[in-house]
Tab-separated table of C-alpha atoms and ligand atoms in Angstrom:
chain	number	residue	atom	x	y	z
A	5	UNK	CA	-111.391	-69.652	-99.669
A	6	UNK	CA	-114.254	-67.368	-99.515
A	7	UNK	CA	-112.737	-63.581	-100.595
A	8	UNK	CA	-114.345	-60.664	-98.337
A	9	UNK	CA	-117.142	-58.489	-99.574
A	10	UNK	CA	-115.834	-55.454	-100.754
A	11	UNK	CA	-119.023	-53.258	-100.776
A	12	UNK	CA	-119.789	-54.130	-97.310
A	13	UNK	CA	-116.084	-53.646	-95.960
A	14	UNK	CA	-115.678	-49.619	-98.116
A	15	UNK	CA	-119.337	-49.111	-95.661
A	16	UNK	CA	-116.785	-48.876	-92.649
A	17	UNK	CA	-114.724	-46.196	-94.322
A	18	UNK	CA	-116.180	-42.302	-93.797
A	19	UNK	CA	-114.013	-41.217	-96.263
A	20	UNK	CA	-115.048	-43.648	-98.899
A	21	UNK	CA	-118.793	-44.006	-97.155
A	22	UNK	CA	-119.505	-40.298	-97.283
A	23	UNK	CA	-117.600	-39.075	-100.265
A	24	UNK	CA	-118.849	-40.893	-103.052
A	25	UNK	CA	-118.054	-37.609	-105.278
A	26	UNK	CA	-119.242	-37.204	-108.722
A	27	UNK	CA	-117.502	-39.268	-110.128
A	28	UNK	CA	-117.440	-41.516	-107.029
A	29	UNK	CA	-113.945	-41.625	-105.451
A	30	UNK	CA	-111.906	-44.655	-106.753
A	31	UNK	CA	-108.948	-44.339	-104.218
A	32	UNK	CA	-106.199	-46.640	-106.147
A	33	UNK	CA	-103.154	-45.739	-104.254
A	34	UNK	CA	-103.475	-47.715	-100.907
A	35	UNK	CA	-99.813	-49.209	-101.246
A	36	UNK	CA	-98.568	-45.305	-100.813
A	37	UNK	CA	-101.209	-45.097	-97.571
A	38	UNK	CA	-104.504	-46.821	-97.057
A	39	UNK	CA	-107.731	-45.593	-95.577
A	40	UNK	CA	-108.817	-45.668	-92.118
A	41	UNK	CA	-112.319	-47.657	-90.607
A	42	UNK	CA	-114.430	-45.811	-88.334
A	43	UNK	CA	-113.329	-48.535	-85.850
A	44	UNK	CA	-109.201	-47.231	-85.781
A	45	UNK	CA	-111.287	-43.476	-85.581
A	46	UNK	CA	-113.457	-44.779	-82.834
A	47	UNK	CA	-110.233	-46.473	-80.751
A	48	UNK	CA	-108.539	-43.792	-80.403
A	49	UNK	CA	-111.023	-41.003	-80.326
A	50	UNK	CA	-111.766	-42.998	-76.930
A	51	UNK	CA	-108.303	-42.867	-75.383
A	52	UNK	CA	-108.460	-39.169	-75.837
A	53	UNK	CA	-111.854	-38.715	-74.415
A	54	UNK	CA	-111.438	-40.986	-71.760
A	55	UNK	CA	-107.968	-42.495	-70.873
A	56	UNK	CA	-105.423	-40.195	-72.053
A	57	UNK	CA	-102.146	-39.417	-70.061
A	58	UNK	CA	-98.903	-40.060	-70.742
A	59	UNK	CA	-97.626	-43.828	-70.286
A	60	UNK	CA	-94.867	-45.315	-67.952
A	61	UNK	CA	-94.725	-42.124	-66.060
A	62	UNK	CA	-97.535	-41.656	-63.719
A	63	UNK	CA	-99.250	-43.864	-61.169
A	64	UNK	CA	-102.534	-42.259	-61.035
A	65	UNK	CA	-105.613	-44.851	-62.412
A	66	UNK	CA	-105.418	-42.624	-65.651
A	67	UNK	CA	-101.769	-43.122	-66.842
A	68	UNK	CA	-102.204	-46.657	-65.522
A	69	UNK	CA	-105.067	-47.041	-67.863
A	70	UNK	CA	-103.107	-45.709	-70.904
A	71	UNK	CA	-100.093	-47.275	-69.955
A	72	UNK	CA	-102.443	-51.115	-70.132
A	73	UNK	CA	-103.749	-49.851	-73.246
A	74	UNK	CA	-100.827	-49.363	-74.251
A	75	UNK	CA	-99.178	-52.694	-73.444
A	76	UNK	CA	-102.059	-54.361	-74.899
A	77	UNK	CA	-101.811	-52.932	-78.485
A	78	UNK	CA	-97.714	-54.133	-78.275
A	79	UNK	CA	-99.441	-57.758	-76.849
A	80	UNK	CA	-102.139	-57.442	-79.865
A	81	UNK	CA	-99.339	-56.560	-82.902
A	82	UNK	CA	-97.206	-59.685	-81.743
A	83	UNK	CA	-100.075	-62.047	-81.627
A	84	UNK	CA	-101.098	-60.463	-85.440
A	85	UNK	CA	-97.414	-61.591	-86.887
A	86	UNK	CA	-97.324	-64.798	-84.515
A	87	UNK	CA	-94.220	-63.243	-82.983
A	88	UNK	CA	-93.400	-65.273	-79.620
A	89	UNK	CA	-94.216	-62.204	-76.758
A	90	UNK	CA	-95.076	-59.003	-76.621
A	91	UNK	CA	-90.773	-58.166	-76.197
A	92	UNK	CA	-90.228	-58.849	-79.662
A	93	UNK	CA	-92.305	-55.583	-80.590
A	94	UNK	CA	-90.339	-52.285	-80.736
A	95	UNK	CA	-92.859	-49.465	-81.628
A	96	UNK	CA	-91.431	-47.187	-84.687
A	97	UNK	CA	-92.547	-44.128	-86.463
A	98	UNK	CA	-92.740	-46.089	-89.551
A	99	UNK	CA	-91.047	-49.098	-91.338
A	100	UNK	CA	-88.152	-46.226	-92.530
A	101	UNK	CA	-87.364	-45.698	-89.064
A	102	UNK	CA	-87.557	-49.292	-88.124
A	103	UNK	CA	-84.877	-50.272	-90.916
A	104	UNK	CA	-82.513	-46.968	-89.742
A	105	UNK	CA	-82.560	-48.292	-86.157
A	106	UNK	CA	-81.437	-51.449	-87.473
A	107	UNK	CA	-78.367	-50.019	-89.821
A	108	UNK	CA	-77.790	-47.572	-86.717
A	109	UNK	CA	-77.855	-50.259	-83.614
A	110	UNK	CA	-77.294	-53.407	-84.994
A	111	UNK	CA	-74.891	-53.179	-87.953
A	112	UNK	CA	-72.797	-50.293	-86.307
A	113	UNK	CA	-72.185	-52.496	-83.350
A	114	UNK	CA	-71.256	-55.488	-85.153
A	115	UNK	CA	-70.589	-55.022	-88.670
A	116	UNK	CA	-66.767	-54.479	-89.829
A	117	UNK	CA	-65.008	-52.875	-92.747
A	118	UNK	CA	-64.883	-55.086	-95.537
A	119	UNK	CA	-68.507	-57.212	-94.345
A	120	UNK	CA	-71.443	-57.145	-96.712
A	121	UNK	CA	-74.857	-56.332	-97.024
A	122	UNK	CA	-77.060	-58.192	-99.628
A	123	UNK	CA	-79.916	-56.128	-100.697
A	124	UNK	CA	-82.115	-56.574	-103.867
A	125	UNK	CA	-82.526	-54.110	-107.131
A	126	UNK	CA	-86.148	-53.489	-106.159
A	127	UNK	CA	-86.172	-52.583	-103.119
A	128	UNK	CA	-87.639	-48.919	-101.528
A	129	UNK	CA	-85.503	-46.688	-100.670
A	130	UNK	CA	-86.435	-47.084	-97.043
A	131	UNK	CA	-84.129	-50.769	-97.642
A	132	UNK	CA	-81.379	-49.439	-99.611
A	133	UNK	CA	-80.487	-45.949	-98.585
A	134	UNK	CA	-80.066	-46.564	-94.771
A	135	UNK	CA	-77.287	-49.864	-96.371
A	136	UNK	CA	-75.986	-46.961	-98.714
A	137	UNK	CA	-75.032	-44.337	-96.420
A	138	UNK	CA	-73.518	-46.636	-93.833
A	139	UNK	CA	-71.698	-49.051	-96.329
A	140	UNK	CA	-69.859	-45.578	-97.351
A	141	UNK	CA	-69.110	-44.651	-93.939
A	142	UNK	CA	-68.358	-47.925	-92.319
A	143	UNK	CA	-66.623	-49.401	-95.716
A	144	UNK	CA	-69.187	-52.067	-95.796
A	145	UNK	CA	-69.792	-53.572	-99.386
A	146	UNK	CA	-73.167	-53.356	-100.547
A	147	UNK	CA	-74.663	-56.045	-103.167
A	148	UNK	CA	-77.827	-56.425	-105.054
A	149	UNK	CA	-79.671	-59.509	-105.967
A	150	UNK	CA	-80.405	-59.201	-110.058
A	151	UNK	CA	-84.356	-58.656	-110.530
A	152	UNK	CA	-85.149	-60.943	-113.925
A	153	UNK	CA	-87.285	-59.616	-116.960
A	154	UNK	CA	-90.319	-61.005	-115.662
A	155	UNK	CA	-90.040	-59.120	-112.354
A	156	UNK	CA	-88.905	-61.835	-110.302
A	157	UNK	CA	-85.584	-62.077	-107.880
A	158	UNK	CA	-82.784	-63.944	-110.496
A	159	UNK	CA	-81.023	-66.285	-108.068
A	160	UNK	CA	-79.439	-67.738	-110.933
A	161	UNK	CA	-75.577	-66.954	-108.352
A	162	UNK	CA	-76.891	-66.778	-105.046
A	163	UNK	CA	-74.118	-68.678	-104.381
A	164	UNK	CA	-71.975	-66.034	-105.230
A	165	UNK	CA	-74.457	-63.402	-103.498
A	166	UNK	CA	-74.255	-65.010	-100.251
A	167	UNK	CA	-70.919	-65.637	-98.659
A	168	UNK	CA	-69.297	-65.800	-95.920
A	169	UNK	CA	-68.672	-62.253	-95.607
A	170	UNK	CA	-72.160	-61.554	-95.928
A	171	UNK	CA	-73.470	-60.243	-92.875
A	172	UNK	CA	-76.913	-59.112	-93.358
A	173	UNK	CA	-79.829	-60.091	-96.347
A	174	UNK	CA	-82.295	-56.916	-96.256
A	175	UNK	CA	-85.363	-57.914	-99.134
A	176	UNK	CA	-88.871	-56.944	-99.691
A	177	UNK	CA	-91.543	-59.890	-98.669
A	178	UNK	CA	-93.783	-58.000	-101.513
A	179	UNK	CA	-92.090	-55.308	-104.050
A	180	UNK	CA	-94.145	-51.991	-104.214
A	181	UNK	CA	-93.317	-51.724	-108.033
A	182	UNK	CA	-93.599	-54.844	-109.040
A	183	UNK	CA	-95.568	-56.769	-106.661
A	184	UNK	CA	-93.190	-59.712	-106.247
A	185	UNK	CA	-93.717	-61.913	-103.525
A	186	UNK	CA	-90.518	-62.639	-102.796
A	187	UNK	CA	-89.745	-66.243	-100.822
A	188	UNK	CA	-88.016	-64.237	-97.787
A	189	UNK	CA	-88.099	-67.568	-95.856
A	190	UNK	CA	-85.867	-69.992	-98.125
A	191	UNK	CA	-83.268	-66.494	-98.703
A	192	UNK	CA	-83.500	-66.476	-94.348
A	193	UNK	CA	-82.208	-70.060	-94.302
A	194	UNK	CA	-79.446	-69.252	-97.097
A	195	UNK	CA	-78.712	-66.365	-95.133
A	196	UNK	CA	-78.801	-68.007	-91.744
A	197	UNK	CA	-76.314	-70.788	-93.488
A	198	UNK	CA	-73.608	-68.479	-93.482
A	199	UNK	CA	-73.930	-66.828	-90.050
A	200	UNK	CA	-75.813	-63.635	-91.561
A	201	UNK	CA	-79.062	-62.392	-90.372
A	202	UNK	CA	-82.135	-61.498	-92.090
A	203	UNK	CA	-84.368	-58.824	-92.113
A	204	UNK	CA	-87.930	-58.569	-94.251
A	205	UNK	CA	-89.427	-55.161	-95.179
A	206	UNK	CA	-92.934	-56.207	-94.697
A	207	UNK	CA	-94.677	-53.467	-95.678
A	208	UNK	CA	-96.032	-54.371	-98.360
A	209	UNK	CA	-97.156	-57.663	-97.096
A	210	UNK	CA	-98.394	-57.603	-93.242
A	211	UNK	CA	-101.549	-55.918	-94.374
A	212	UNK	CA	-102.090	-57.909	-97.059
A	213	UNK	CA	-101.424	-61.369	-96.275
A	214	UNK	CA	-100.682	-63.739	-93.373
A	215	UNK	CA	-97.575	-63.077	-92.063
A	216	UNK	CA	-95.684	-65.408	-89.295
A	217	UNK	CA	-92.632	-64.231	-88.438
A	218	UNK	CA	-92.053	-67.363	-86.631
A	219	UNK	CA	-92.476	-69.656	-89.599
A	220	UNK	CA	-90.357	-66.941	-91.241
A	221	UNK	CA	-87.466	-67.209	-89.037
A	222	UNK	CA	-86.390	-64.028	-89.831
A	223	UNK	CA	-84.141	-61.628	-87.501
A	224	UNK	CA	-86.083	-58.832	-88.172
A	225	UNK	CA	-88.862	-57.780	-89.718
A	226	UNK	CA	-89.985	-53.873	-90.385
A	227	UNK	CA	-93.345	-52.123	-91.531
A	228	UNK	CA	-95.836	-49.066	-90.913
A	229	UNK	CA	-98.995	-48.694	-89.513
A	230	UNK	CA	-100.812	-46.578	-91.832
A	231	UNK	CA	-100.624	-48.659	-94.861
A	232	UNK	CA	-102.623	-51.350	-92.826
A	233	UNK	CA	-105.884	-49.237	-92.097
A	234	UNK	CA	-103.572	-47.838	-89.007
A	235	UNK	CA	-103.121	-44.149	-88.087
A	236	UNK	CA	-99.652	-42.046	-89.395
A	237	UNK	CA	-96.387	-42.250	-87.249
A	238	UNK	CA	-96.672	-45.950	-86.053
A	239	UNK	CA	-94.772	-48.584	-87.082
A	240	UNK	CA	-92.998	-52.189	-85.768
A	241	UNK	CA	-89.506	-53.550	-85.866
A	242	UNK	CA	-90.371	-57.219	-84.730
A	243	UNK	CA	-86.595	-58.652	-83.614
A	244	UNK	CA	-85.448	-61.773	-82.247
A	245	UNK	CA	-84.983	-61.409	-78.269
A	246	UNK	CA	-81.199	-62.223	-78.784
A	247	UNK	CA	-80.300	-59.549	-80.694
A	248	UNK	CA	-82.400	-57.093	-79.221
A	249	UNK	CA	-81.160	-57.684	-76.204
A	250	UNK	CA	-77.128	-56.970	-77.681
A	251	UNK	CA	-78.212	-54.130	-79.322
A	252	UNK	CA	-76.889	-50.459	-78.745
A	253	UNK	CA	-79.631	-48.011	-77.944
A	254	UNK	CA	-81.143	-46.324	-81.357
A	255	UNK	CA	-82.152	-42.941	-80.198
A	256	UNK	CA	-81.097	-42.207	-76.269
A	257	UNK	CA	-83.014	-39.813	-73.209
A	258	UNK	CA	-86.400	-40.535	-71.668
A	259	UNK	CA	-88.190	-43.819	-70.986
A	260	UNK	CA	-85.565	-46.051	-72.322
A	261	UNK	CA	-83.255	-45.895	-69.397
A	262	UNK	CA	-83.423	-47.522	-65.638
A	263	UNK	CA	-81.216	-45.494	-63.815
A	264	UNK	CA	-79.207	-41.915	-65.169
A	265	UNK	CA	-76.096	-40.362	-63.081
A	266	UNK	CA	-73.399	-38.312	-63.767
A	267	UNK	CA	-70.863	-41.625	-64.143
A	268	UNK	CA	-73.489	-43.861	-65.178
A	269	UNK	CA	-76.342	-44.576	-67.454
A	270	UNK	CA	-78.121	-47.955	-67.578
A	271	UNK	CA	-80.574	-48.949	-70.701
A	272	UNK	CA	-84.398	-50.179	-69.946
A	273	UNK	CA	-85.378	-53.723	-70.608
A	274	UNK	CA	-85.972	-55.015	-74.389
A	275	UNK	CA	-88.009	-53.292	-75.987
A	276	UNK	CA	-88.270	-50.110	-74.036
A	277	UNK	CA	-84.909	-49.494	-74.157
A	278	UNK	CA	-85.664	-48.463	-78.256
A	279	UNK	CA	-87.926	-46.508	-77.319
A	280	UNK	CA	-86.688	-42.970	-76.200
A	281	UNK	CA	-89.430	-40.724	-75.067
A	282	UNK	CA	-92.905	-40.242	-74.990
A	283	UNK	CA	-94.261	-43.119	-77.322
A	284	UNK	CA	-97.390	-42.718	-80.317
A	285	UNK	CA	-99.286	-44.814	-77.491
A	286	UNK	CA	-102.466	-43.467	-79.595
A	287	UNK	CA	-101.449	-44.811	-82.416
A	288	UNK	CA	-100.501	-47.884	-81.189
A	289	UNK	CA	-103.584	-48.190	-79.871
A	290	UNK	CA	-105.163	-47.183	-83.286
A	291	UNK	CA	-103.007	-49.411	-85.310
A	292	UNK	CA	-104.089	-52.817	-82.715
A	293	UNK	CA	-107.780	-51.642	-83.725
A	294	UNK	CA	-106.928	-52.097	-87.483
A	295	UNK	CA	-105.177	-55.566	-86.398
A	296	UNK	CA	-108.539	-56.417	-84.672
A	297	UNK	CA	-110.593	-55.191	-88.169
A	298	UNK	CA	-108.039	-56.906	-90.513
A	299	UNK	CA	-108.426	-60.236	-87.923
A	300	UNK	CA	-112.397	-60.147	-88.416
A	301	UNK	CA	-112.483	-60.563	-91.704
A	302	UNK	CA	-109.270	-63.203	-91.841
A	303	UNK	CA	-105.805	-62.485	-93.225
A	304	UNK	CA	-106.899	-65.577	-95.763
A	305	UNK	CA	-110.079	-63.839	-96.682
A	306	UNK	CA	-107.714	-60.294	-97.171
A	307	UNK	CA	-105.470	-62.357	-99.385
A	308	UNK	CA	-107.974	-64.005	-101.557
A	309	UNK	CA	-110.000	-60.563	-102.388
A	310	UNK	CA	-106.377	-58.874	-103.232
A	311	UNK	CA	-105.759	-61.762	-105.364
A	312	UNK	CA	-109.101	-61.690	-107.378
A	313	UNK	CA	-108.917	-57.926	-107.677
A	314	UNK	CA	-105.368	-58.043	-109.009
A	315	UNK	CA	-106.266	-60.714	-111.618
A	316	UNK	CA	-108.961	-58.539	-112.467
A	317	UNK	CA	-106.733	-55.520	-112.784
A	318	UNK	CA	-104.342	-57.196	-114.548
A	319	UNK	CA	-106.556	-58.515	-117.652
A	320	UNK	CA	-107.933	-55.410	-117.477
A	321	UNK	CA	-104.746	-53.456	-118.170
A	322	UNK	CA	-103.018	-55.963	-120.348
A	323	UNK	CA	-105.552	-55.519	-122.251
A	324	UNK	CA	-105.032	-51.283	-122.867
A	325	UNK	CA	-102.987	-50.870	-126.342
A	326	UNK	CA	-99.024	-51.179	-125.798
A	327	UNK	CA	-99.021	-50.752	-122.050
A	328	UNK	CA	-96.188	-52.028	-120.626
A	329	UNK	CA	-96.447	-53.890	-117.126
A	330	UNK	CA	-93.892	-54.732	-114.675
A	331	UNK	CA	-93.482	-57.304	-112.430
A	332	UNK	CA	-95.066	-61.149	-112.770
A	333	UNK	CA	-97.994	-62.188	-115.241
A	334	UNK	CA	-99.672	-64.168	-112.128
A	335	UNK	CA	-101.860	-62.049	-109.816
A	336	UNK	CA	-101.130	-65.340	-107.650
A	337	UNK	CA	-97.191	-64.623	-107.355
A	338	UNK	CA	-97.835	-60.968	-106.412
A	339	UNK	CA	-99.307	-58.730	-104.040
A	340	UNK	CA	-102.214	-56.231	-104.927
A	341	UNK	CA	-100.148	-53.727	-106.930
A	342	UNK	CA	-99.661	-52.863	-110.724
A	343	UNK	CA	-97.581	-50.500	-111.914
A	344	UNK	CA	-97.277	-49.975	-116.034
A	345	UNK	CA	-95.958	-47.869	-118.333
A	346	UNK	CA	-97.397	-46.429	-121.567
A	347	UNK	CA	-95.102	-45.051	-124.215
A	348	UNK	CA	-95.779	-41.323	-125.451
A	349	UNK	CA	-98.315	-41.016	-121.858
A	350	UNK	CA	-95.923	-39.312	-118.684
A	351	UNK	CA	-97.281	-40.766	-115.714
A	352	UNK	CA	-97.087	-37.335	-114.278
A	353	UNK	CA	-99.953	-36.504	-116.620
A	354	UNK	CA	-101.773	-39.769	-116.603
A	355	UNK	CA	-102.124	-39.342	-112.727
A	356	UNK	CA	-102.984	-35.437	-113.358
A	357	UNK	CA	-105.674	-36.561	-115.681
A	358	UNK	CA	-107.016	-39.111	-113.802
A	359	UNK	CA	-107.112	-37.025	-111.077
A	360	UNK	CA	-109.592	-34.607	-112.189
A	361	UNK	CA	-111.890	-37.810	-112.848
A	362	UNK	CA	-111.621	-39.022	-109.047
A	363	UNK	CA	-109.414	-41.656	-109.723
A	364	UNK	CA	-106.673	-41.310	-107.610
A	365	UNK	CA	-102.996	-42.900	-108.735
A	366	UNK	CA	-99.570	-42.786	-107.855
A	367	UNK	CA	-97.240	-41.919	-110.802
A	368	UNK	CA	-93.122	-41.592	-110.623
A	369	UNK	CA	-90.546	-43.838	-109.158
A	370	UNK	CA	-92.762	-45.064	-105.998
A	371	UNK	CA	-89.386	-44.296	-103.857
A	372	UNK	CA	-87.889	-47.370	-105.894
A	373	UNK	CA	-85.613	-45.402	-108.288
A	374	UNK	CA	-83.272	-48.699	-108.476
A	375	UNK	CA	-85.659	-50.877	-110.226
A	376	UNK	CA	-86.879	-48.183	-112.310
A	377	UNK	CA	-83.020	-48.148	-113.734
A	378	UNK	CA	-83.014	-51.763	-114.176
A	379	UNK	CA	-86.462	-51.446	-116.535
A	380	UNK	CA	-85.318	-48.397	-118.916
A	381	UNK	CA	-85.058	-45.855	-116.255
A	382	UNK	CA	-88.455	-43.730	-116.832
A	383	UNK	CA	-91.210	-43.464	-114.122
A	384	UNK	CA	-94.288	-45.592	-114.052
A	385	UNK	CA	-97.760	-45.390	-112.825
A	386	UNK	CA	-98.956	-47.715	-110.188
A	387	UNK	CA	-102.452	-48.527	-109.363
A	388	UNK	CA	-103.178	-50.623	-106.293
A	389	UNK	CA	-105.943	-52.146	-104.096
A	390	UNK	CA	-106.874	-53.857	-100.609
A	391	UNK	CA	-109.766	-54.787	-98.704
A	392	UNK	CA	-112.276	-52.241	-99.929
A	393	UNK	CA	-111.148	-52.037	-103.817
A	394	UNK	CA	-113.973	-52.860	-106.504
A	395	UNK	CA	-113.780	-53.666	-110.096
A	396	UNK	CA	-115.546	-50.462	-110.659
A	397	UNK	CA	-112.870	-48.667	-109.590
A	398	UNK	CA	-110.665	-50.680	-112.315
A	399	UNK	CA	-113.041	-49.906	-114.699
A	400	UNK	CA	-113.038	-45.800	-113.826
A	401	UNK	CA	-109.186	-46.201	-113.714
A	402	UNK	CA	-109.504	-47.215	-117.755
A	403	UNK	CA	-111.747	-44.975	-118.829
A	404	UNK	CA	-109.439	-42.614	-117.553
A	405	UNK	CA	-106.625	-44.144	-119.266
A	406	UNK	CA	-108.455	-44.074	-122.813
A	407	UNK	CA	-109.554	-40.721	-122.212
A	408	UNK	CA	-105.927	-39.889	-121.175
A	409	UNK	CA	-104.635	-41.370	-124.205
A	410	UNK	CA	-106.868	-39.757	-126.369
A	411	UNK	CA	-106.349	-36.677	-125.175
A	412	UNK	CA	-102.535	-36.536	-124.633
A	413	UNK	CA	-100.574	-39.520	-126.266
A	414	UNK	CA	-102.314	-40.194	-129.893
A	415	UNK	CA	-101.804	-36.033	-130.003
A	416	UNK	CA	-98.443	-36.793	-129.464
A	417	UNK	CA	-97.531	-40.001	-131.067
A	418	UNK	CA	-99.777	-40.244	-134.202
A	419	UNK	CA	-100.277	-43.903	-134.857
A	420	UNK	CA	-99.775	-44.824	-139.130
B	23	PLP	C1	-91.825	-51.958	-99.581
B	23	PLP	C2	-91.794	-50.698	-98.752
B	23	PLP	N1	-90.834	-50.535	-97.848
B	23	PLP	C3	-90.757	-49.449	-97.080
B	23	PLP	C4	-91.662	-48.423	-97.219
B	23	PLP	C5	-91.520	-47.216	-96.339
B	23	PLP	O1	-92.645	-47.018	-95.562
B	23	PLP	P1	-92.764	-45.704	-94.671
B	23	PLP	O2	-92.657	-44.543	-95.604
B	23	PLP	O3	-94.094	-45.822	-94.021
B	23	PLP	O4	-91.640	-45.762	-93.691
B	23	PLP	C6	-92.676	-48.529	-98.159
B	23	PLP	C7	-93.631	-47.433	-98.374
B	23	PLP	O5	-94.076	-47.186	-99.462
B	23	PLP	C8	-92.752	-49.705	-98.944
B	23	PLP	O6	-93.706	-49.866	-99.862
């Protein structure tokens, strides 16, 4: 498989185009948020210059306009994750908000005291937290699939993990600590075995890789525009039709209602009826450009370069004295994330330092406190790539680290 050209992808990027900096900008933290091509700019810079009103209310030619627009992006993100129509797509602010109307709607309505939710130890907070809070309130029992040394899921007792009084598997398709790829669709038919659904935090995997949420079989599936070249404050819950349709109402008042009286109050069809209020239609529109970008160059072709760059990364780092990394050895068994830990260097002022050399890292507990626990409890840093990512920027990220070390940990930690 032919990987993309990186150099010729970063030239549709204005903020990587036009500020090459001195040092040039190596931008290493696109797992936290990823940049956006002129093309997402350009999409919906022309909705508000020429089709912008609000959607689903008016029937003048320029709501109607919006309102098509509109419906196409939902049309374009189910085609993207091969989901079977356009219904399936419930527009979000972001994957967090897809997994709360999940815990909200779905496992208030039909989860009881005593039922269980099988999570793993390293998932984001956005897939633990939401389980947390309503496993106290609701009495559910929460449980954790083991993460091994070597970063992957240990499912050494899944038998044991998944009963009959599980009721819901929430995992990560792609860990943003470690970079597992996790095999979502065999734990989906386990799940499905014993009656329980299964969701997939896709966040870290829809932008990076072919994703078919039909092959998947999954119930659900969650994840945010912006960390796929899309705008802020769009994301997708993709559901199955079924449960959609059973589902409570998430968040209740405009849009998402057919008729409102005093006595009565009737929900809209699947999937406006999760949608209260005036909808990010901009962003949706925005975020169906990126699909159209990321669909240009192939999901393969994405894959491939995220895989080279990783293995390149990887040798790279491996390679920097007594640096600890987490997650698997094999840039083929993860996605395009490494995070790593160097004893007597604080992330805090790795990232600080690298900072003021343009390289641009993420250092703490990436929202994943959990598996931070489970691999000696101190923060880590995390460098990681997609489609415009070059090995120069690996190289910068280095350097920085030997400068940093020089600087900071041999001053601290005088080797014999
Ligand atoms: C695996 C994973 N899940 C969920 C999230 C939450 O995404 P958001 O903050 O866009 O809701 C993230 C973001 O970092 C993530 O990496």
């Amino acid at each position: 498989m032919p990987a993309l050209n990186a150099a010729q992808v970063r030239a549709d990027f204005p903020i990587l185009a036009n500020n090459p900096g001195d040092p040039p900008l190596a931008f290493l933290d696109s797992a936290a948020s990823s940049q956006k091509p002129r093309q997402v700019l350009e999409a919906m810079d022309a909705v508000y210059r020429t089709s912008y009103a609000n959607v689903h209310r008016g029937l003048y030619p320029l709501s109607v306009r919006a309102t098509e627009l509109y419906d196409a992006a939902r049309a374009r993100v189910a085609r993207f994750i091969h989901a079977p129509a356009p219904e399936n797509i419930v527009f979000t602010r972001n994957a967090t908000e897809g997994m709360n109307l999940i815990a909200h709607s779905y496992a208030r309505a039909f989860l009881q005291p005593g039922d269980e939710v099988l999570i793993s130890e390293m998932e984001h907070h956005a897939n633990f937290v939401p389980w947390w809070v309503l496993a106290r309130e609701r009495g559910l029992v929460l449980r954790f699939i083991p993460v091994s040394d070597d970063g992957q899921l240990d499912l050494a007792h899944l038998d044991t993990l998944i009963t009959n009084r599980t009721k819901i598997v929430s995992l990560a398709q792609v860990s943003n600590v470690l970079g597992t790829i996790n095999d979502v669709k065999t734990l989906g038919a386990a799940a499905h075995a014993v009656g329980a659904v299964m969701i997939v935090d896709a966040c870290q995997s829809v932008p990076h890789m072919p994703v078919d949420v039909t092959d998947l079989d999954c119930d659900f599936l969650v994840f945010s525009g912006h960390k796929l070249l899309g705008p802020t404050a769009i994301g997708v819950l993709y559901g199955r039709r079924t449960l959609l349709e059973r589902m409570p109402p998430f968040m209740t008042g405009g849009d998402m209602i057919l008729s409102v009286g005093k006595d009565a109050v009737t929900w809209n069809a699947v999937p406006l009826k999760f949608e209260a209020g005036t909808p990010a239609f901009v962003e949706a529109i925005g975020l169906a450009a990126a699909m159209d970008y990321l669909d240009a160059i192939g999901m393969a072709a994405v894959r491939q370069h995220e895989v080279n760059i990783t293995s390149y990364a990887l040798a790279r780092l491996r390679a920097f004295p007594d640096l600890q990394l987490l997650g698997p050895d094999d840039a083929e068994l993860r996605g395009g994330v490494a995070s790593f830990k160097i004893p007597g260097l604080h992330p805090h002022d790795l990232s600080d330092f690298l900072g003021e050399r343009n390289v641009a890292v993420r250092a703490g507990f990436h929202c994943a406190e959990p598996i931070h626990q489970r691999f000696g409890g101190d923060p880590s840093s995390r460098a990681s790539f997609y489609i415009y990512t070059e090995p120069w920027e690996i190289d910068a990220l280095i350097d920085g680290m030997h400068a940093a070390d020089a600087v900071f940990r041999r001053k601290r930690t005088p080797r014999a």
